[in-house]
Amino acid sequence: MRLTATLVLSSALALGATSAVAADMPEFRFNVTDLPERGDVVLFADNEGLSDLGEELDQILGGRLSTALHRHEFDGSFGKIASFHALAPFDTVTVIGMGDEMLTKRELHDLGGHAASQADGNATVIADGLHSRIAAPGAHIAKGFALRAYDFDKYKFKDVGTDMDDPQVVTLHVDDADAALRLFDNDLVHVVEGVYLARDLGTEPGNVIYPQTFIERVQPGFSGVSNVHITVLDEADMRRYGMGVLLGTARGSVHDGRMLIVNYTGGTPGDAPLALVGKGVTFDTGGISLKPNANMWYMKSDLSGAAAVAGTLLATAKRGENINVVGVMPLSENMPAADAIRPGDVLTSMGGKTVEIGSTDAEGRLQLIDAVQYTQQEHDPYMLLNIATLTGAAARAMGDDYGAVLTRDWALSLRMMKIGDLAGEDVWPLPLNDGHFEQIESDIADIVSTAGNPGASIGAAVVGTFVDEDLPWVHLDIAGVDWQDSAKPTIPKGHAGWGVRFMDELVRAEADK
Ligand code: BES
Ligand code: ZN
Ligand code: MN
């Protein structure tokens, strides 16, 4: 069955006139020759001391920088930061240790992030002589800087006429400025844009972002980008497909449910795509199984999976990666209401299988049940990854450093751990076996949506029931990592946009195959 989908273009295009991204990215200048004469300066040092340009700066300062470092017993070990405020004519001079080892991509990003943490306004970053086998390491310093410099301030009062809205200008001294500029402008900047988009969507409150406005935020970013086809399903379309389970999650809300599909065909025409499916609950009250009040505000970010999928598709399409990728984002708001679904209700999914509702607060898996079936039926992917803030159980098990990865295939889990390590977004496996699938047998329906412990495995089994056993399938539960209560080197406090860098790395690995 292939149905014509409704394209919601008009309102999205109208919105495109205003800024689609809430936070401004710093402006990076790579092709500079003269060392700065004032302002804020950040530089890197190893265990041996300053770089060549760092030595020049020290000479301009009459040796006062090396003296200050010596007094501080600064040893250049990785991530150590020494900041000096009395080295006129500069406002601040900050030295960041880069250690002695060859720097990996994620270490370069972390160094750039540390630099951003030390520079609020315009700044100069001296990054010559980086030890790394990565091409154009300076571009990765800029990427890390941009990731950390994200600042969501659109709801803060601003005096008219102040320059608070001017973008931060960051001047970088790097060894191969042309290569760094090319890599940053043609590629890495788009990953940062994707992360910014995901963070914007995850940070915006529930009264601003609901299914239709999610789409209106995402769609303008793709205008003019080649090989992108966007489809929006409204509730009438969803009814025609028989998506009774996804529709159930939207029933209590005044905002209709939607499904957003971004199909990027930059690869060989006709090749099966990689499918990325993201949970998009624009606010999760728990529904009739109402959540307690404490920290419920934070459920405005229960769309983190869909936001990460949108960001990844944006990055992939804008750099023109040679691959076919389809991003599928079911969208609904989980609210209690007279017509909301109840615990015990039985809903029928797209393929005809029925689901007994254990708790209306287990709504993410309900979205995914219909979304993964739609994805397989309409796009026939060779691999399917779904990403969701699915369970508090995963958050408790993983803390805020690791996403949980669940698969039917240990080798695939191990591969995902490698991807995460490269990306700077780590994942760690949780179990999924036949026992978990048996636990969700229902007395009156085909399955029941909840079954106690282990919560993350049960959630995965519910979704996995609807994924063809022969299809390589990865389930990421990111409930612990999507929001960071304190800053990390490349993440300011708040919504992390977690998953864009992970899936971006996966897309690169798949495109290279
Ligand atoms: N969105 C929540 C999961 C969540 C919890 C995300 C904490 C981030 C932080 C999800 O919809 C949910 O409510 N899950 C329930 C499932 C339970 C009812 C089986 C949970 O984890 O308590
Ligand atoms: Zn939820
Ligand atoms: Mn819930």
XYZ file of C-alpha atoms and ligand atoms in Angstrom:
537
model
C 0.000 0.000 0.000
C 1.518 3.326 -1.005
C -0.470 6.403 -0.190
C 0.000 9.962 -1.322
C 1.236 11.953 1.627
C 0.208 15.459 2.540
C 2.994 17.948 2.075
C 2.910 20.747 4.624
C 5.008 23.349 2.895
C 3.323 26.715 3.080
C 3.635 27.511 6.778
C 7.121 26.106 6.913
C 8.213 28.327 4.066
C 6.712 31.365 5.733
C 8.732 30.539 8.825
C 11.884 30.195 6.751
C 12.103 33.980 6.509
C 12.965 34.170 10.196
C 15.932 32.364 11.685
C 15.430 28.614 11.841
C 18.130 28.169 14.445
C 17.714 29.906 17.794
C 21.363 30.089 18.760
C 24.028 31.784 16.627
C 27.189 29.937 15.776
C 30.484 31.800 16.232
C 32.127 33.050 13.052
C 35.502 31.383 12.461
C 38.386 33.036 10.578
C 41.209 30.709 9.617
C 43.267 32.647 7.101
C 45.098 35.109 9.341
C 48.794 35.874 9.555
C 49.475 38.517 12.198
C 49.384 37.574 15.845
C 46.819 39.473 17.902
C 47.731 42.684 19.677
C 45.000 42.700 22.305
C 41.853 40.930 23.483
C 41.396 37.359 24.664
C 43.904 34.767 23.490
C 43.785 30.998 23.915
C 46.734 28.757 23.092
C 47.744 25.138 23.495
C 50.890 23.709 25.032
C 52.338 20.229 25.401
C 54.627 18.844 28.077
C 57.590 20.493 26.343
C 56.024 23.930 26.369
C 54.512 26.385 23.916
C 54.101 26.021 20.153
C 56.162 28.121 17.709
C 53.505 30.812 17.559
C 53.102 30.523 21.314
C 56.820 31.264 21.679
C 56.389 34.332 19.442
C 53.566 35.535 21.638
C 55.734 34.982 24.683
C 58.414 37.141 23.045
C 55.901 39.926 22.425
C 55.168 39.651 26.149
C 58.856 39.821 27.025
C 58.820 36.268 28.408
C 56.095 37.012 30.949
C 53.875 34.164 29.695
C 56.513 31.455 30.109
C 57.383 32.887 33.510
C 53.736 32.778 34.571
C 53.394 29.181 33.339
C 56.521 28.203 35.208
C 55.212 29.754 38.433
C 51.970 27.822 37.988
C 53.944 24.610 37.485
C 51.938 24.181 34.289
C 52.947 20.831 32.787
C 50.865 20.795 29.587
C 48.955 17.644 30.519
C 45.773 17.105 28.563
C 42.886 19.389 29.518
C 44.803 21.424 32.142
C 43.869 25.091 31.918
C 45.848 28.119 33.124
C 44.351 31.553 32.603
C 46.206 34.850 33.128
C 44.550 38.245 33.431
C 47.557 40.472 33.968
C 49.495 40.004 30.750
C 48.931 43.413 29.134
C 48.167 44.339 26.375
C 45.940 41.235 26.345
C 42.761 40.981 28.394
C 43.299 37.289 29.086
C 45.813 34.711 27.946
C 44.684 31.135 28.505
C 46.924 28.134 27.997
C 45.370 24.693 27.591
C 47.389 21.505 27.938
C 47.260 19.031 25.045
C 49.505 16.348 26.497
C 52.128 14.423 24.532
C 50.077 11.782 22.741
C 48.799 11.951 19.168
C 45.455 13.727 19.398
C 42.330 11.906 18.214
C 39.381 13.712 16.654
C 37.396 13.649 19.890
C 40.401 15.005 21.815
C 40.720 17.848 19.303
C 37.009 18.563 19.803
C 37.473 18.558 23.570
C 40.405 20.989 23.271
C 38.295 23.301 21.109
C 35.514 23.008 23.663
C 37.869 23.920 26.504
C 38.958 26.958 24.480
C 35.323 28.043 24.067
C 34.736 27.659 27.791
C 37.414 30.319 28.346
C 36.248 32.850 25.764
C 32.840 34.505 25.895
C 33.444 37.247 23.350
C 35.682 37.630 20.320
C 38.852 35.648 20.756
C 42.033 34.452 19.099
C 42.915 30.761 19.259
C 46.523 29.872 18.520
C 46.545 26.253 17.423
C 49.688 25.643 15.395
C 51.837 22.557 15.957
C 49.004 20.251 17.107
C 50.254 16.664 17.317
C 47.735 14.657 15.344
C 47.438 12.268 12.429
C 43.994 13.713 11.668
C 43.891 15.896 8.542
C 43.406 19.616 9.197
C 43.248 19.338 12.990
C 42.513 23.061 13.284
C 39.080 22.482 11.735
C 38.300 20.018 14.521
C 39.385 22.563 17.115
C 36.832 24.934 15.549
C 34.148 22.245 15.593
C 34.716 21.599 19.290
C 34.733 25.322 19.970
C 31.412 25.774 18.156
C 29.822 22.818 19.958
C 30.668 24.274 23.366
C 29.808 27.875 22.402
C 26.090 27.069 21.895
C 23.990 29.507 23.899
C 20.185 29.454 23.934
C 19.344 33.021 24.936
C 16.337 33.881 22.771
C 14.017 34.284 25.766
C 16.364 36.627 27.659
C 15.601 40.335 27.668
C 17.850 42.272 25.316
C 18.072 46.048 25.119
C 17.413 47.334 21.619
C 20.628 48.640 20.117
C 23.021 46.532 22.160
C 25.361 44.275 20.246
C 24.405 41.184 22.240
C 23.223 39.531 19.077
C 26.410 39.985 17.053
C 28.046 36.618 16.499
C 31.240 35.856 18.372
C 34.250 36.128 16.043
C 36.947 33.516 16.602
C 40.270 33.959 14.830
C 42.250 30.741 14.475
C 45.976 30.425 13.807
C 46.483 26.939 12.392
C 49.178 25.275 10.291
C 47.191 24.611 7.130
C 44.565 27.328 7.165
C 43.209 26.603 3.672
C 42.636 22.919 4.411
C 41.085 23.712 7.781
C 38.762 26.289 6.271
C 37.697 23.867 3.529
C 37.043 20.980 5.936
C 35.161 23.201 8.332
C 33.038 25.021 5.751
C 32.196 22.032 3.543
C 31.662 19.456 6.239
C 32.135 19.997 9.981
C 30.086 23.182 10.194
C 27.055 21.184 9.064
C 27.473 18.691 11.892
C 27.531 21.618 14.302
C 24.408 23.028 12.617
C 22.756 19.645 13.123
C 23.689 19.601 16.801
C 22.455 23.191 17.225
C 19.139 22.269 15.586
C 18.720 19.278 17.910
C 19.589 21.397 20.960
C 17.160 24.122 19.903
C 14.359 21.575 19.556
C 15.204 19.936 22.870
C 15.488 23.220 24.757
C 12.373 24.960 23.406
C 9.431 24.558 25.782
C 6.429 22.370 25.098
C 4.156 25.338 24.410
C 6.385 26.323 21.506
C 7.377 22.963 20.036
C 4.564 20.528 19.302
C 4.274 18.201 16.302
C 3.427 20.830 13.661
C 5.938 23.422 14.943
C 8.647 20.748 15.169
C 8.182 20.274 11.431
C 8.158 24.033 10.821
C 11.495 24.331 12.621
C 13.137 21.473 10.787
C 11.903 21.944 7.237
C 13.397 25.379 6.339
C 16.929 24.116 7.015
C 16.585 21.751 4.066
C 15.354 24.310 1.564
C 17.686 24.419 -1.418
C 19.581 21.316 -0.262
C 19.912 18.718 -3.054
C 18.525 15.181 -2.994
C 16.123 15.780 -0.133
C 12.464 14.814 -0.253
C 10.305 15.702 2.732
C 7.005 14.013 3.525
C 4.618 14.913 6.334
C 1.862 12.562 7.437
C -1.073 14.128 9.256
C -3.566 12.161 11.367
C -5.794 11.369 8.367
C -2.767 9.879 6.575
C -1.857 7.952 9.707
C -5.393 6.548 9.926
C -5.198 5.407 6.302
C -1.968 3.585 7.125
C -3.619 2.018 10.162
C -1.131 3.513 12.636
C -3.492 3.039 15.580
C -0.720 2.813 18.149
C 1.044 6.040 17.162
C -2.344 7.787 16.879
C -3.121 6.607 20.419
C -0.156 8.565 21.812
C -1.563 11.816 20.385
C -5.196 11.367 21.376
C -5.141 13.324 24.648
C -3.453 16.387 23.137
C -4.984 19.461 21.521
C -2.116 19.199 19.027
C -2.565 16.595 16.309
C 0.109 13.987 15.804
C 2.353 14.031 12.748
C 5.062 11.991 11.162
C 7.982 13.734 9.462
C 10.032 11.811 6.920
C 13.223 13.274 5.468
C 14.481 11.118 2.634
C 18.016 11.896 1.487
C 19.100 10.183 -1.720
C 22.714 11.253 -2.148
C 23.847 7.684 -2.807
C 23.378 5.282 -5.701
C 19.789 5.551 -6.964
C 17.770 2.526 -5.961
C 20.203 1.376 -3.245
C 18.421 0.480 0.002
C 18.780 3.290 2.553
C 20.087 3.414 6.087
C 17.037 4.226 8.241
C 17.179 6.457 11.332
C 13.999 6.539 13.399
C 13.656 8.919 16.367
C 11.124 9.185 19.187
C 9.478 12.594 19.036
C 7.291 13.114 22.097
C 7.081 16.909 22.203
C 6.005 16.801 25.857
C 5.566 13.729 28.059
C 3.219 14.200 31.009
C 2.810 10.431 31.231
C -0.798 10.759 30.056
C -3.427 9.113 32.271
C -0.498 7.313 33.989
C 0.482 10.843 35.039
C 4.078 11.536 36.035
C 4.871 13.145 39.415
C 5.536 16.882 39.308
C 9.242 16.789 40.237
C 11.321 17.523 37.136
C 8.407 17.028 34.772
C 9.469 20.249 32.975
C 12.351 18.291 31.613
C 10.008 16.129 29.538
C 9.968 19.023 27.045
C 13.060 17.265 25.698
C 11.358 13.896 25.181
C 11.742 14.546 21.465
C 15.531 14.201 21.664
C 15.588 11.132 19.414
C 13.634 12.818 16.623
C 15.668 16.015 17.084
C 18.904 14.046 16.678
C 17.562 12.352 13.549
C 16.636 15.753 12.084
C 20.096 17.121 12.908
C 21.860 14.112 11.418
C 19.874 14.316 8.171
C 20.673 18.044 7.975
C 24.408 17.412 8.380
C 24.413 14.460 5.967
C 22.454 16.240 3.235
C 24.267 19.570 3.526
C 27.700 18.024 3.113
C 26.321 15.878 0.279
C 27.404 12.521 1.675
C 27.383 9.691 -0.865
C 24.672 7.557 0.757
C 20.909 7.078 0.937
C 19.514 7.808 4.409
C 15.896 8.096 5.460
C 15.006 9.856 8.718
C 11.625 9.016 10.240
C 10.232 11.118 13.094
C 6.898 10.211 14.708
C 5.625 13.261 16.607
C 2.998 13.558 19.330
C 2.340 15.094 22.721
C 1.480 12.716 25.588
C -1.333 14.375 27.575
C -4.063 13.201 29.950
C -7.592 14.039 28.721
C -11.083 12.612 28.504
C -10.250 11.031 25.169
C -6.700 9.962 26.026
C -5.722 6.286 25.910
C -5.996 4.362 29.207
C -3.930 1.615 30.802
C -5.472 -1.653 29.626
C -6.648 -0.277 26.274
C -5.840 -2.386 23.232
C -4.603 -0.594 20.096
C -3.959 -1.990 16.628
C -0.670 -1.192 14.913
C 0.007 -0.631 11.225
C 0.716 -4.271 10.396
C -2.354 -5.494 12.322
C -0.649 -6.686 15.522
C -2.385 -5.519 18.699
C -0.808 -3.876 21.753
C -2.247 -3.821 25.258
C -1.266 -0.599 27.034
C 0.536 -1.367 30.297
C 1.138 2.275 31.183
C 0.305 5.325 29.111
C 3.678 6.676 30.268
C 5.389 4.078 28.058
C 4.400 6.140 25.014
C 7.727 6.278 23.172
C 7.678 2.599 22.250
C 4.123 3.090 20.944
C 5.326 5.786 18.563
C 8.192 3.587 17.445
C 6.010 0.508 16.847
C 4.238 2.216 13.948
C 7.266 4.244 12.866
C 9.530 1.206 12.379
C 6.777 -0.656 10.510
C 6.205 2.329 8.218
C 9.952 2.600 7.641
C 10.310 -1.052 6.653
C 7.203 -1.081 4.459
C 7.821 2.195 2.629
C 11.632 2.392 2.549
C 12.922 -1.185 2.830
C 16.197 -0.202 4.579
C 19.293 -2.456 4.772
C 19.821 -1.349 8.387
C 17.568 0.379 10.902
C 18.643 2.393 13.925
C 16.105 3.877 16.300
C 16.968 6.420 18.963
C 14.751 7.406 21.888
C 14.601 8.831 25.399
C 12.746 5.632 26.198
C 13.280 4.560 29.802
C 14.302 5.929 33.172
C 15.854 2.486 33.658
C 18.439 3.199 30.932
C 19.155 6.589 32.493
C 19.764 5.003 35.897
C 21.986 2.287 34.451
C 24.048 4.547 32.206
C 24.290 7.896 33.977
C 24.999 10.828 31.701
C 28.124 9.532 29.961
C 26.822 6.572 27.947
C 23.858 5.942 25.723
C 22.468 2.410 26.016
C 22.731 0.230 22.914
C 20.561 -2.867 22.511
C 20.735 -5.205 19.528
C 20.023 -8.830 18.646
C 23.636 -9.181 17.570
C 26.633 -8.701 19.868
C 28.987 -7.873 16.976
C 26.696 -5.007 15.995
C 26.739 -3.692 19.579
C 30.535 -3.789 19.575
C 30.602 -1.944 16.282
C 28.329 0.728 17.759
C 30.735 1.123 20.702
C 33.527 1.849 18.201
C 31.358 4.347 16.335
C 30.537 6.072 19.618
C 34.182 6.255 20.611
C 35.090 7.870 17.293
C 32.163 10.266 17.493
C 32.771 11.389 21.062
C 29.335 10.054 22.072
C 29.829 6.742 23.857
C 27.382 3.846 24.044
C 27.452 0.684 26.142
C 25.383 -2.491 25.617
C 22.451 -3.667 27.708
C 21.017 -7.189 27.240
C 18.242 -8.209 24.873
C 17.319 -11.867 24.556
C 14.364 -14.208 23.945
C 13.346 -13.973 27.598
C 12.599 -10.271 27.223
C 10.379 -10.976 24.224
C 8.551 -13.644 26.248
C 8.008 -11.197 29.108
C 5.796 -8.982 26.937
C 3.247 -11.657 26.092
C -0.266 -10.344 26.800
C -3.310 -12.283 28.038
C -5.692 -10.566 25.643
C -3.579 -8.919 22.892
C -0.496 -9.848 20.820
C 1.848 -8.034 23.219
C 1.649 -5.815 26.284
C 3.655 -2.568 26.235
C 5.258 -2.827 29.711
C 6.477 -5.713 31.880
C 8.549 -4.420 34.793
C 12.283 -5.132 34.915
C 14.693 -4.869 33.186
C 13.017 -1.725 31.890
C 15.376 -0.800 29.063
C 15.427 -4.355 27.692
C 11.634 -4.607 27.853
C 11.312 -1.303 25.965
C 13.682 -2.584 23.294
C 11.797 -5.895 23.024
C 8.520 -4.046 22.432
C 10.030 -2.130 19.507
C 12.020 -5.148 18.306
C 8.834 -7.215 18.003
C 8.024 -5.022 15.001
C 11.460 -5.152 13.332
C 12.148 -7.988 10.858
C 14.549 -10.407 12.580
C 16.797 -10.484 9.503
C 17.220 -6.718 9.413
C 20.313 -5.374 11.214
C 18.702 -3.309 13.965
C 20.155 -0.979 16.596
C 18.119 0.418 19.474
C 19.621 3.420 21.309
C 18.064 4.449 24.620
C 19.387 7.942 25.352
C 17.235 8.872 28.370
C 20.376 9.473 30.467
C 22.504 11.476 28.044
C 20.179 13.841 26.228
C 20.272 16.422 29.025
C 23.465 17.414 30.857
C 23.154 19.009 34.292
C 26.629 20.488 34.063
C 28.883 21.407 31.159
C 31.137 18.884 29.415
C 34.038 19.938 27.161
C 31.869 20.032 24.020
C 28.425 20.420 25.629
C 27.213 23.447 27.572
C 24.857 22.760 30.482
C 21.438 21.766 29.143
C 20.288 19.869 26.097
C 23.173 17.953 24.547
C 21.780 17.305 21.086
C 23.060 13.813 21.815
C 22.999 11.416 18.872
C 23.787 13.776 16.008
C 27.515 13.151 16.323
C 26.953 9.424 16.866
C 24.666 8.962 13.874
C 26.812 11.281 11.770
C 29.771 8.994 12.443
C 27.653 5.960 11.524
C 26.583 7.629 8.272
C 30.246 8.312 7.413
C 31.214 4.715 8.173
C 28.350 3.371 6.057
C 29.125 5.740 3.168
C 32.767 4.567 3.171
C 31.763 0.909 2.790
N 10.257 9.763 28.494
C 10.215 8.753 29.487
C 11.591 8.194 29.818
C 12.548 9.116 30.497
C 12.655 9.088 31.882
C 13.374 9.939 29.784
C 13.567 9.893 32.501
C 14.292 10.753 30.403
C 14.390 10.711 31.771
C 9.362 7.594 29.013
O 8.306 7.921 28.195
C 8.781 6.964 30.226
O 8.005 7.601 30.883
N 9.174 5.724 30.511
C 8.685 4.997 31.636
C 8.360 3.601 31.161
C 7.614 2.799 32.180
C 6.217 3.362 32.353
C 7.565 1.373 31.719
C 9.771 4.966 32.716
O 10.948 4.839 32.361
O 9.437 5.128 33.862
Zn 8.539 9.590 27.084
Mn 6.571 8.435 29.241
